XYZ file of C-alpha atoms in Angstrom:
757
model
C 68.271 -17.082 -31.367
C 67.596 -14.372 -33.954
C 63.900 -15.021 -33.687
C 64.050 -14.949 -29.923
C 65.945 -11.659 -29.967
C 63.371 -10.074 -32.258
C 60.531 -11.310 -30.074
C 62.199 -9.975 -26.975
C 62.648 -6.583 -28.643
C 58.950 -6.488 -29.558
C 57.991 -7.348 -26.001
C 60.251 -4.614 -24.674
C 58.790 -2.006 -27.028
C 55.197 -3.081 -26.416
C 55.450 -3.525 -22.661
C 53.134 -0.616 -22.023
C 50.642 -1.825 -24.638
C 49.320 -5.121 -23.262
C 52.277 -7.176 -24.428
C 52.793 -5.416 -27.786
C 51.880 -8.469 -29.885
C 49.656 -6.182 -32.004
C 51.710 -2.972 -32.100
C 49.607 -1.053 -34.609
C 46.391 -1.790 -32.769
C 47.850 -0.905 -29.386
C 49.210 2.365 -30.784
C 45.817 3.392 -32.169
C 43.941 2.535 -28.978
C 46.443 4.331 -26.759
C 46.491 7.367 -29.034
C 42.716 7.707 -28.901
C 42.814 7.352 -25.147
C 45.321 10.188 -24.717
C 43.440 12.346 -27.220
C 40.291 11.978 -25.123
C 42.190 12.881 -21.940
C 43.264 16.267 -23.312
C 39.717 17.645 -23.254
C 39.947 19.814 -20.080
C 42.489 21.856 -18.143
C 42.581 19.249 -15.372
C 43.954 16.696 -17.834
C 46.704 18.887 -19.332
C 49.339 17.263 -17.148
C 48.243 13.788 -18.184
C 48.321 14.799 -21.838
C 51.790 16.298 -21.484
C 53.055 13.151 -19.803
C 51.536 11.054 -22.543
C 53.184 13.193 -25.209
C 56.569 12.941 -23.450
C 56.334 9.158 -23.134
C 55.389 9.040 -26.803
C 58.567 10.958 -27.733
C 60.713 8.538 -25.707
C 59.032 5.592 -27.323
C 59.549 7.043 -30.824
C 63.254 7.501 -30.150
C 63.512 3.899 -28.952
C 61.844 2.643 -32.087
C 64.175 4.749 -34.297
C 67.180 3.146 -32.627
C 65.756 -0.314 -33.164
C 64.983 0.501 -36.875
C 61.231 -0.255 -36.388
C 58.504 1.706 -38.195
C 58.103 5.238 -36.889
C 55.094 6.010 -34.738
C 53.514 9.455 -34.920
C 53.387 11.700 -31.895
C 50.223 11.889 -29.870
C 47.820 14.625 -30.893
C 46.860 17.248 -28.299
C 43.653 19.201 -28.696
C 44.023 22.858 -29.491
C 42.763 25.580 -27.173
C 39.866 26.213 -29.548
C 38.889 22.525 -29.576
C 38.990 22.350 -25.775
C 36.920 25.511 -25.494
C 34.288 24.174 -27.895
C 34.198 20.785 -26.192
C 33.742 22.395 -22.774
C 30.937 24.569 -24.118
C 29.169 21.554 -25.617
C 29.603 19.634 -22.355
C 27.884 22.391 -20.378
C 24.906 22.259 -22.728
C 24.639 18.474 -22.926
C 27.009 16.086 -21.094
C 25.432 13.083 -22.876
C 25.488 13.783 -26.646
C 24.028 11.195 -28.943
C 25.785 9.759 -32.015
C 24.391 12.423 -34.324
C 25.627 15.247 -32.090
C 29.062 13.622 -31.761
C 29.363 13.394 -35.544
C 28.419 17.040 -35.947
C 30.819 18.157 -33.221
C 33.643 16.067 -34.656
C 33.030 17.464 -38.137
C 33.174 20.996 -36.772
C 36.366 20.442 -34.747
C 38.158 18.063 -37.100
C 38.035 15.131 -34.661
C 36.875 11.542 -34.970
C 33.529 10.622 -33.319
C 35.379 8.094 -31.176
C 37.657 10.849 -29.862
C 34.604 12.942 -29.017
C 33.012 9.966 -27.246
C 36.134 9.251 -25.149
C 36.516 12.933 -24.277
C 32.969 13.181 -22.951
C 33.319 9.915 -21.002
C 36.478 11.125 -19.279
C 34.960 14.557 -18.618
C 31.933 13.017 -16.902
C 34.211 10.773 -14.867
C 36.254 13.804 -13.837
C 33.181 15.730 -12.668
C 31.867 12.757 -10.729
C 35.258 12.239 -9.066
C 35.547 15.898 -8.079
C 32.034 15.922 -6.633
C 32.558 12.765 -4.623
C 35.952 14.016 -3.395
C 34.327 17.259 -2.227
C 31.468 15.443 -0.494
C 33.825 12.961 1.147
C 35.970 15.815 2.427
C 32.996 17.503 4.094
C 31.704 14.272 5.600
C 35.191 13.391 6.828
C 35.432 16.729 8.622
C 32.056 16.180 10.257
C 33.048 12.641 11.179
C 36.317 13.810 12.742
C 34.432 16.445 14.734
C 32.000 13.837 16.079
C 34.885 11.484 16.902
C 36.662 14.206 18.896
C 33.462 15.062 20.776
C 32.900 11.381 21.487
C 36.413 10.927 22.869
C 36.042 14.024 25.041
C 32.763 12.794 26.491
C 34.203 9.318 27.151
C 37.152 10.919 28.974
C 34.788 13.079 31.012
C 32.768 10.027 31.993
C 35.901 8.158 33.125
C 37.082 11.043 35.318
C 33.995 12.990 36.428
C 34.831 16.260 38.202
C 32.666 18.348 40.473
C 31.623 21.600 38.787
C 31.662 23.508 42.112
C 34.953 22.493 43.722
C 36.869 20.849 40.881
C 37.558 17.665 42.872
C 36.845 14.145 41.568
C 33.198 13.143 41.813
C 31.393 9.826 41.696
C 29.055 9.087 38.799
C 25.977 9.720 40.885
C 27.061 13.352 41.326
C 27.121 14.068 37.582
C 24.422 16.693 36.918
C 21.145 15.367 35.527
C 21.462 17.706 32.517
C 24.737 16.073 31.562
C 23.117 12.650 31.829
C 20.446 13.791 29.387
C 23.095 15.139 27.019
C 24.925 11.813 27.065
C 21.735 9.905 26.292
C 20.864 12.361 23.508
C 24.334 12.038 21.995
C 24.037 8.255 21.884
C 20.603 8.534 20.297
C 21.884 10.925 17.638
C 24.734 8.567 16.801
C 22.309 5.710 16.309
C 20.160 7.986 14.151
C 23.183 8.949 12.026
C 24.028 5.298 11.495
C 20.447 4.468 10.505
C 20.203 7.428 8.146
C 23.508 6.523 6.519
C 22.263 3.031 5.718
C 18.929 4.418 4.507
C 20.655 6.966 2.280
C 22.681 4.191 0.679
C 19.464 2.387 -0.253
C 17.816 5.658 -1.296
C 20.563 6.436 -3.807
C 21.051 2.853 -4.931
C 24.536 2.464 -3.404
C 25.661 -0.680 -1.663
C 27.466 0.497 1.454
C 29.268 -2.020 3.556
C 29.125 -0.037 6.814
C 27.328 3.005 8.218
C 30.485 5.078 7.925
C 31.057 4.126 4.284
C 27.420 5.006 3.580
C 27.889 8.355 5.255
C 31.009 9.019 3.173
C 29.053 8.224 -0.002
C 25.935 10.171 0.941
C 25.437 13.529 -0.796
C 23.967 16.571 0.897
C 20.475 15.248 1.524
C 18.524 18.075 3.143
C 15.751 16.201 4.915
C 14.232 19.286 6.545
C 13.922 21.355 3.362
C 10.379 22.750 3.089
C 9.406 25.060 0.245
C 13.019 25.395 -0.830
C 14.577 25.968 -4.253
C 15.348 22.902 -6.296
C 18.894 22.475 -7.535
C 19.695 23.741 -11.052
C 20.011 21.387 -13.943
C 21.191 21.862 -17.487
C 18.511 21.133 -20.058
C 18.926 18.010 -22.144
C 18.215 17.764 -25.838
C 15.484 15.271 -26.571
C 13.875 13.619 -29.515
C 10.762 15.543 -28.519
C 11.795 18.862 -26.929
C 8.856 19.962 -24.841
C 8.317 23.519 -25.979
C 5.450 25.254 -27.754
C 4.512 27.329 -24.699
C 2.179 24.568 -23.523
C 3.748 24.610 -20.084
C 5.864 21.734 -21.379
C 9.173 23.571 -21.755
C 12.401 22.021 -20.534
C 13.664 24.618 -18.045
C 17.281 25.672 -17.701
C 16.851 25.396 -13.956
C 14.104 23.884 -11.855
C 11.818 26.707 -10.687
C 11.042 27.551 -7.111
C 8.060 25.522 -6.015
C 5.236 27.997 -5.313
C 3.374 27.807 -1.999
C 0.276 25.624 -1.980
C -2.945 27.254 -3.194
C -6.505 26.524 -2.172
C -8.148 25.549 1.105
C -7.263 21.869 0.934
C -3.639 22.279 -0.170
C -2.211 24.164 2.824
C -1.376 21.452 5.313
C 2.231 22.352 5.896
C 1.905 22.082 9.678
C 0.814 18.462 9.399
C 3.606 17.737 6.928
C 6.191 19.333 9.180
C 4.991 17.141 12.040
C 5.652 13.968 10.054
C 9.204 12.714 10.335
C 10.943 13.045 6.960
C 12.526 9.653 7.563
C 9.086 8.094 7.176
C 8.841 9.591 3.682
C 12.285 8.244 2.792
C 11.566 4.730 4.038
C 8.214 4.672 2.261
C 9.818 5.888 -0.986
C 12.522 3.192 -0.882
C 9.957 0.452 -0.221
C 7.652 1.715 -2.992
C 10.490 1.877 -5.534
C 11.581 -1.660 -4.689
C 8.018 -2.915 -5.198
C 7.601 -1.037 -8.487
C 10.797 -2.505 -9.969
C 9.724 -6.034 -9.045
C 6.280 -5.475 -10.538
C 7.877 -4.145 -13.743
C 9.878 -7.327 -14.404
C 8.754 -8.730 -17.756
C 8.855 -12.394 -16.732
C 7.007 -11.818 -13.468
C 4.331 -14.365 -12.540
C 2.376 -11.601 -10.825
C 0.540 -10.605 -14.017
C -1.851 -12.218 -16.448
C -3.502 -11.016 -19.660
C -6.331 -8.530 -19.237
C -9.822 -9.163 -20.564
C -9.870 -5.831 -22.378
C -7.100 -4.286 -24.502
C -3.459 -5.336 -24.549
C -2.660 -4.619 -20.898
C -2.232 -6.977 -17.962
C -4.022 -7.385 -14.631
C -2.414 -8.158 -11.287
C -2.699 -11.601 -9.750
C -3.810 -10.485 -6.283
C -3.163 -13.861 -4.629
C 0.459 -13.940 -5.802
C 0.840 -10.270 -4.909
C -0.251 -10.855 -1.305
C 2.244 -13.719 -1.022
C 5.110 -11.616 -2.411
C 4.636 -8.189 -0.820
C 3.625 -6.851 2.548
C 1.376 -3.740 2.352
C 3.624 -0.686 2.635
C 0.735 1.647 3.564
C -1.220 -0.740 5.754
C -3.910 -3.343 5.073
C -6.707 -2.680 2.619
C -9.957 -1.414 4.191
C -12.734 -3.997 4.175
C -15.059 -2.005 1.901
C -12.345 -1.218 -0.700
C -11.736 -3.027 -3.988
C -8.485 -3.282 -5.971
C -7.663 -2.063 -9.469
C -4.180 -3.026 -10.710
C -2.998 -3.016 -14.331
C 0.262 -2.925 -16.305
C 1.030 -1.883 -19.895
C 4.102 -1.478 -22.129
C 4.650 0.861 -25.071
C 7.263 2.897 -26.917
C 6.963 6.685 -27.048
C 8.772 9.336 -29.111
C 10.360 11.098 -26.149
C 13.613 10.338 -24.371
C 13.833 9.298 -20.748
C 15.236 12.545 -19.347
C 12.510 14.671 -20.954
C 9.749 12.360 -19.741
C 11.136 12.235 -16.207
C 11.378 16.029 -16.130
C 7.721 16.325 -17.201
C 6.597 13.838 -14.534
C 8.537 15.603 -11.770
C 7.028 19.006 -12.624
C 3.375 19.278 -11.533
C 2.376 21.797 -14.238
C 4.055 19.868 -17.065
C 2.545 16.614 -15.795
C -0.981 18.084 -15.809
C -0.467 19.543 -19.311
C 0.746 16.190 -20.604
C -2.397 14.391 -19.331
C -5.278 16.910 -19.623
C -7.932 14.158 -19.741
C -6.558 12.268 -16.717
C -5.613 15.077 -14.312
C -7.917 17.882 -13.190
C -5.198 19.746 -11.299
C -1.892 18.969 -9.607
C 0.519 20.780 -7.297
C 3.779 20.168 -5.457
C 3.328 20.708 -1.712
C 6.871 20.073 -0.541
C 10.311 19.256 -1.943
C 11.602 16.647 0.499
C 14.742 15.986 -1.561
C 15.701 17.892 -4.734
C 17.907 15.137 -6.138
C 21.660 14.787 -6.344
C 24.355 16.386 -8.502
C 21.887 18.664 -10.263
C 19.733 15.807 -11.611
C 16.379 14.288 -10.713
C 18.073 11.159 -9.373
C 16.944 10.845 -5.756
C 14.320 13.600 -6.041
C 11.411 13.129 -3.621
C 8.301 15.328 -3.791
C 5.099 15.559 -1.783
C 2.281 16.171 -4.271
C -1.487 16.456 -4.479
C -3.609 15.789 -7.558
C -7.123 15.183 -8.812
C -7.573 12.144 -11.061
C -10.703 12.486 -13.197
C -12.982 10.524 -15.487
C -15.411 12.440 -17.702
C -18.741 11.494 -16.179
C -20.769 12.767 -13.193
C -21.262 9.106 -12.268
C -17.568 8.696 -11.328
C -16.355 11.020 -8.530
C -12.985 12.738 -8.784
C -10.140 10.980 -6.954
C -8.337 13.457 -4.694
C -5.000 12.019 -3.592
C -1.964 13.170 -1.648
C 1.159 11.134 -2.392
C 4.936 11.191 -2.550
C 6.680 10.917 -5.920
C 10.181 9.436 -5.955
C 12.531 9.423 -8.964
C 15.582 7.179 -9.227
C 18.104 6.486 -11.984
C 18.867 2.756 -12.018
C 21.239 2.803 -15.004
C 22.556 5.418 -17.373
C 19.682 4.639 -19.734
C 16.963 3.694 -17.209
C 14.830 5.825 -14.888
C 11.913 4.984 -12.633
C 9.263 7.235 -11.066
C 6.967 5.858 -8.348
C 3.961 7.255 -6.460
C 2.489 6.050 -3.181
C -0.264 7.583 -1.047
C 0.579 9.236 2.271
C -2.946 10.074 3.465
C -2.566 7.479 6.207
C 0.382 9.413 7.672
C -1.857 12.462 8.188
C -5.030 10.595 9.132
C -4.631 11.337 12.832
C -4.012 15.045 12.211
C -6.942 15.639 9.860
C -9.751 14.384 12.062
C -12.186 11.840 10.676
C -11.816 12.847 7.018
C -12.793 9.774 5.014
C -10.346 8.490 2.411
C -12.159 7.008 -0.582
C -9.093 6.038 -2.631
C -5.436 5.332 -2.015
C -2.565 4.844 -4.421
C -0.312 1.845 -3.852
C 3.156 1.847 -5.498
C 2.372 2.994 -9.045
C 4.407 4.683 -11.733
C 6.599 3.936 -14.702
C 9.992 2.550 -15.675
C 11.553 4.379 -18.630
C 14.388 2.932 -20.723
C 16.065 4.913 -23.527
C 16.184 3.341 -26.982
C 18.834 3.697 -29.684
C 16.475 5.650 -31.969
C 16.071 8.419 -29.392
C 12.690 7.288 -28.105
C 12.035 5.272 -24.969
C 10.312 2.119 -23.846
C 7.875 2.702 -20.989
C 6.385 0.183 -18.573
C 3.438 1.767 -16.743
C 1.853 0.341 -13.576
C -1.353 1.556 -11.905
C -2.337 0.041 -8.546
C -5.131 1.603 -6.474
C -7.624 0.618 -3.795
C -10.888 2.541 -3.661
C -14.442 2.610 -2.320
C -16.594 1.203 -5.109
C -19.862 2.212 -3.458
C -19.471 5.880 -4.479
C -19.379 4.917 -8.188
C -22.547 4.359 -10.201
C -23.242 0.693 -10.856
C -22.995 1.171 -14.648
C -19.401 2.347 -14.336
C -18.124 -0.055 -11.666
C -16.923 -2.752 -14.117
C -15.380 -0.097 -16.378
C -13.370 1.331 -13.471
C -12.455 -2.026 -11.952
C -10.976 -3.359 -15.208
C -8.802 -0.265 -15.732
C -10.683 1.364 -18.613
C -11.086 4.592 -16.619
C -7.830 4.935 -14.640
C -5.747 1.957 -15.818
C -2.155 1.783 -17.049
C -3.075 1.279 -20.705
C -5.171 4.460 -20.708
C -2.259 6.489 -19.264
C 0.180 5.086 -21.833
C -2.203 5.644 -24.741
C -2.695 9.268 -23.706
C 1.084 9.695 -23.355
C 1.723 8.339 -26.854
C -0.962 10.578 -28.343
C 0.307 13.708 -26.566
C 3.885 13.058 -27.712
C 2.713 12.679 -31.309
C 0.639 15.835 -30.925
C 3.557 17.961 -29.717
C 5.875 16.514 -32.382
C 3.433 17.333 -35.177
C 2.736 20.784 -33.793
C 6.441 21.650 -33.786
C 7.091 20.168 -37.251
C 7.003 22.762 -40.025
C 5.987 20.324 -42.771
C 3.626 18.039 -40.882
C 0.428 19.248 -42.568
C -0.922 21.229 -45.508
C -2.726 23.827 -43.398
C -0.608 26.718 -44.640
C -0.431 28.209 -41.133
C 2.866 29.738 -39.982
C 4.564 27.850 -37.120
C 3.536 30.412 -34.498
C 0.002 30.450 -35.892
C -0.234 26.665 -35.676
C 1.106 26.693 -32.113
C -1.391 29.379 -31.073
C -4.240 27.478 -32.751
C -3.393 24.221 -30.949
C -2.896 26.058 -27.652
C -6.467 27.348 -27.910
C -7.668 23.792 -28.557
C -5.823 22.534 -25.477
C -7.446 25.241 -23.337
C -10.847 24.263 -24.737
C -10.318 20.614 -23.735
C -9.222 21.493 -20.205
C -12.152 23.909 -19.770
C -14.590 21.185 -20.856
C -13.082 18.718 -18.380
C -13.346 21.185 -15.492
C -17.018 21.713 -16.309
C -17.752 17.981 -16.257
C -15.966 16.757 -13.151
C -13.088 18.870 -11.809
C -13.028 21.153 -8.737
C -10.631 23.694 -10.262
C -13.340 26.377 -10.224
C -15.615 27.215 -7.304
C -18.769 25.643 -8.704
C -22.038 25.940 -6.792
C -24.186 22.856 -7.207
C -27.743 23.710 -8.269
C -29.155 20.246 -8.816
C -27.780 16.721 -8.883
C -29.174 13.286 -9.708
C -27.551 9.886 -10.097
C -26.670 10.529 -13.762
C -26.781 14.335 -14.152
C -25.421 17.454 -12.492
C -26.099 21.197 -12.849
C -23.641 23.762 -11.457
C -23.102 27.508 -11.703
C -20.345 30.014 -11.019
C -19.504 33.633 -11.723
C -16.887 34.627 -14.305
C -15.228 38.036 -14.127
C -13.855 37.949 -17.674
C -10.792 40.243 -17.733
C -8.717 38.151 -20.181
C -9.503 34.962 -18.283
C -10.441 33.241 -21.544
C -14.136 33.297 -20.595
C -16.905 35.847 -21.129
C -18.068 37.748 -18.009
C -21.311 36.690 -16.351
C -22.937 33.641 -14.761
C -21.766 30.364 -16.312
C -23.942 27.263 -16.092
C -22.424 23.815 -16.478
C -24.690 20.851 -17.128
C -23.635 17.239 -17.624
C -25.607 14.034 -18.067
C -24.655 10.423 -18.786
C -26.891 7.926 -20.597
C -26.485 4.407 -21.947
C -26.752 4.138 -25.746
C -27.465 0.843 -27.582
C -24.813 1.690 -30.191
C -21.206 0.602 -30.581
C -18.801 3.317 -29.448
C -17.012 3.680 -32.845
C -20.366 4.100 -34.636
C -21.466 6.730 -32.135
C -18.196 8.655 -32.505
C -18.400 8.570 -36.300
C -21.943 9.944 -36.135
C -20.950 12.812 -33.819
C -18.033 13.717 -36.124
C -20.076 13.667 -39.329
C -20.746 17.246 -40.503
C -23.786 16.110 -42.460
C -25.359 14.535 -39.352
C -24.621 17.527 -37.129
C -27.992 19.123 -37.891
C -29.661 16.488 -35.688
C -28.119 17.810 -32.482
C -26.476 21.222 -33.185
C -28.728 24.285 -33.556
C -25.979 26.087 -35.518
C -26.278 23.467 -38.278
C -29.987 23.949 -38.944
C -29.218 25.762 -42.235
C -27.230 22.846 -43.622
C -24.019 20.857 -43.090
C -20.931 22.519 -41.660
C -18.061 23.297 -44.020
C -14.524 22.390 -42.945
C -12.152 25.365 -43.028
C -9.046 23.804 -41.453
C -7.973 20.402 -40.121
C -4.799 19.714 -38.118
C -4.091 16.044 -37.281
C -2.779 15.277 -33.804
C -1.167 11.922 -34.536
C -0.786 9.052 -36.955
C -4.484 8.298 -36.572
C -6.090 11.279 -38.329
C -9.305 10.686 -36.386
C -7.439 12.505 -33.622
C -7.566 16.009 -35.037
C -8.473 19.635 -34.402
C -10.800 21.188 -36.958
C -12.257 24.595 -37.717
C -15.784 24.527 -39.152
C -18.056 27.194 -40.643
C -21.850 27.090 -40.802
C -23.578 27.518 -44.144
C -24.795 31.014 -45.094
C -28.420 31.507 -44.129
C -30.912 31.761 -46.982
C -32.485 34.872 -45.498
C -30.689 37.270 -47.838
C -27.460 37.619 -45.888
C -24.726 37.027 -48.443
C -21.814 37.649 -46.077
C -19.923 34.673 -44.689
C -20.883 33.683 -41.158
C -18.893 35.470 -38.471
C -19.242 32.480 -36.099
C -16.920 29.512 -36.485
C -16.817 26.188 -34.656
C -13.548 24.933 -33.159
C -13.746 21.170 -32.620
C -11.210 18.727 -31.174
C -11.488 14.930 -31.271
C -9.445 12.565 -29.111
C -10.098 8.846 -29.527
C -8.556 5.458 -28.726
C -9.703 1.974 -27.720
C -10.617 3.079 -24.179
C -12.910 5.920 -25.263
C -13.339 9.187 -27.142
C -13.783 12.863 -26.290
C -15.263 15.352 -28.771
C -15.191 18.999 -27.654
C -16.422 22.008 -29.595
C -17.029 25.714 -29.019
C -18.238 28.709 -30.995
C -15.494 31.262 -31.703
C -15.492 34.678 -33.339
C -14.041 34.762 -36.866
C -12.003 37.910 -36.194
C -10.478 36.360 -33.085
C -9.576 33.160 -34.943
C -7.868 35.150 -37.687
C -5.696 36.726 -34.996
C -4.914 33.315 -33.473
C -4.021 31.690 -36.819
C -1.686 34.593 -37.539
C 0.263 33.808 -34.364
C -1.597 36.152 -31.988
C -2.361 35.527 -28.320
C -5.052 32.846 -28.010
C -5.898 33.746 -24.390
C -7.907 36.737 -25.619
C -10.464 34.453 -27.312
C -13.357 33.781 -24.936
C -14.767 30.245 -25.119
C -17.486 28.184 -23.427
C -16.968 24.596 -24.625
C -19.476 21.778 -24.904
C -18.925 18.216 -25.968
C -19.283 14.480 -25.598
C -17.375 11.673 -23.870
C -17.951 8.157 -25.225
C -16.837 4.983 -23.433
C -17.380 1.458 -24.817
C -19.559 -0.592 -22.470
C -18.490 -4.226 -22.658
C -19.850 -5.282 -19.272
C -23.569 -4.393 -19.260
C -26.206 -7.092 -19.057
C -28.616 -7.667 -21.880
C -31.427 -5.672 -20.237
C -29.629 -2.411 -21.036
C -29.543 -3.137 -24.729
C -33.307 -2.813 -25.137
C -33.292 -6.054 -27.063
C -30.832 -4.817 -29.670
C -28.170 -7.428 -29.433
C -26.841 -7.839 -25.882
C -24.711 -5.850 -23.489
C -21.655 -5.803 -25.758
C -23.519 -3.579 -28.252
C -23.694 -0.531 -26.006
C -21.688 2.527 -25.012
C -21.828 5.199 -22.320
C -22.389 8.756 -23.573
C -21.706 11.825 -21.420
C -23.030 15.154 -22.699
C -21.686 18.423 -21.294
C -22.690 22.050 -21.875
C -21.478 25.405 -20.596
C -23.925 28.300 -21.055
C -23.572 32.010 -20.290
C -26.421 33.808 -18.490
C -26.399 37.585 -17.946
C -28.347 39.938 -15.663
C -30.697 37.430 -14.088
C -31.630 37.366 -10.350
C -30.282 34.371 -8.498
C -33.691 32.962 -7.465
C -35.053 33.229 -10.988
C -31.782 31.932 -12.388
C -32.059 28.695 -10.466
C -35.585 27.888 -11.690
C -35.284 28.992 -15.296
C -31.771 27.638 -15.851
C -32.807 24.162 -14.761
C -35.618 24.154 -17.278
C -33.437 25.584 -20.052
C -30.558 23.184 -19.575
C -32.798 20.157 -19.153
C -34.539 21.074 -22.388
C -31.197 21.563 -24.174
C -29.816 18.200 -23.033
C -33.114 16.499 -23.841
C -33.202 17.906 -27.390
C -29.569 16.966 -27.965
C -30.030 13.355 -26.850
C -33.273 13.042 -28.776
C -31.604 14.394 -31.917
C -28.724 11.907 -31.581
C -31.127 8.988 -31.195
C -33.174 10.197 -34.172
C -30.068 10.514 -36.326
C -28.989 6.997 -35.355
C -32.433 5.587 -36.090
C -33.140 4.662 -32.464
C -36.498 4.752 -30.739
C -36.836 7.921 -28.622
C -38.382 7.750 -25.189
């Protein structure tokens, strides 16, 4: 009986602590829970109640001669103020931030974690309560109107005399209103169900979906996107590269350019069509991203995967219509880890300028045409954008892909985001006349999952259908197997750019001796040089006038006004040519990077090899680097160092390499490396793009070992011409540029020991 009495007393004391069989453990867990609840003013009452119950329980234990239990700790006003301030800056702190905050406030990391969890739950509850209240009011208003109309239909009255009327005497206008009201109710029910799918909520009925639906403004055109607090990331996108994490999403500027202003056509398309297409595309992307999916098999080239088209056709119905007869399919998938967290990557993808800056070799230009949905609760979850972009490959043999598509972002879990694109050109086909579409983007995008080390795991999917006839025959296999626009190329470029920004922001990443602002300005100039080279090869960013074009070469011209545009004033000529070289791509890249071999193709190196002044690596592979070179002093008696330097950037991976260089003034570079404005340095870049050719037949190798021994080389120049009449310019410039390209290619072949034609 004594044992039973003691056990009963323990059960009585521990009744509020899951049976009380482990009193110490229950006390600690409950104490931490109440400490976390005291983090905001809205939880003061709960904390006070907890403290009061704790006092009663302590008195009970004193009477029963049990061990005393300490009173529950309540956060001080200073702790609450600091916690609230930290929550506004970052509602999802990582373990390192929680440790630092706990050290500063004298709290345990677990208390910090519980406080933030409860604070997020509180905000979510308040938001949903507010939304439900508004929807309930609207629902009650519709119910009252519905009852009034039903009553009017049961007892129709004549509007003229006030006496009862038969149904046939009801005015025709009222009949139309009744029909319209019924149609609107059906539309509300359909939209409620659609919104539940759109936001990933499983609603049992149309009304429950409507109660859960946030303020989704379907008719918002050119509106301001909701504000969002910036998140800390492993790789904060700063450096004034256009990659800054904004405190609030900026107002989307109006479309620019003749082909971007189609707002009338967009307004004519029902926004519901965009929503339904976005939901279907997201569902397809998530199924394609499943790791154990039988839809993929190993690719012939690289570590990516190719889509099994037969299984795909059995699994999915085409969400944008059947494939045109003359189109071919390119579909690839790749996986990789990147040193950037999910929120930062999603923000970059949902901002057109940041997206273009992150992929300068893939995207010529990009713009947001319309914000269909800005997202919910101040996040990108549920954001839906109408965008237009130019996807490029550095060769005149591969035309630029101009696409209009919707981009939909959805948060599937707390640590998982997905962003999907799908073309919408078919929706506007009837409004744009007979404009031919040469490429369309099926559900493509990425699934991003945060990792414990602060990085993220990314699964990238690229799925397009395009007209292969507009591509040169030498490049058709390269494009079809994803080496030009495939998923692995996008992921490789993303990894390299993340490493580049991380190294640029690190103060001890190199031995250059440049101050941080000088290094940032130096790399910003290199980025501008790369983008300028790409626009000269294939992009339509500038208003180029085509002078001459062949199947493997192109000559264009345009006028530059200067005025701090980063270019000298005058007529700028851009010439590009692509040739097949019987040399392995790595050997060709090594030759073009060798300062001692530069004299074969660079007129500035005729006096001897270039001397390296500065080298900044852009990643773990130091072949990816930006260098500053100086030509040797001429032997003609000039003892002063050369005032002309060469800025050169090399970007290389398994899918290809790009080497860009430009002459820069020494005084201007001194200003840049001291942290000055790099936009004042005028540049006209030239360079090379090298792609391994693993698909050519043996006839292209000129008997030197088969098709696998070759590579495709694209040469690009930009030249300034001043004070020359247009007619004379056209004739003389063609001769000059042809001669320049011919000498360059001949010098490369001579340096490689190849027979020159």
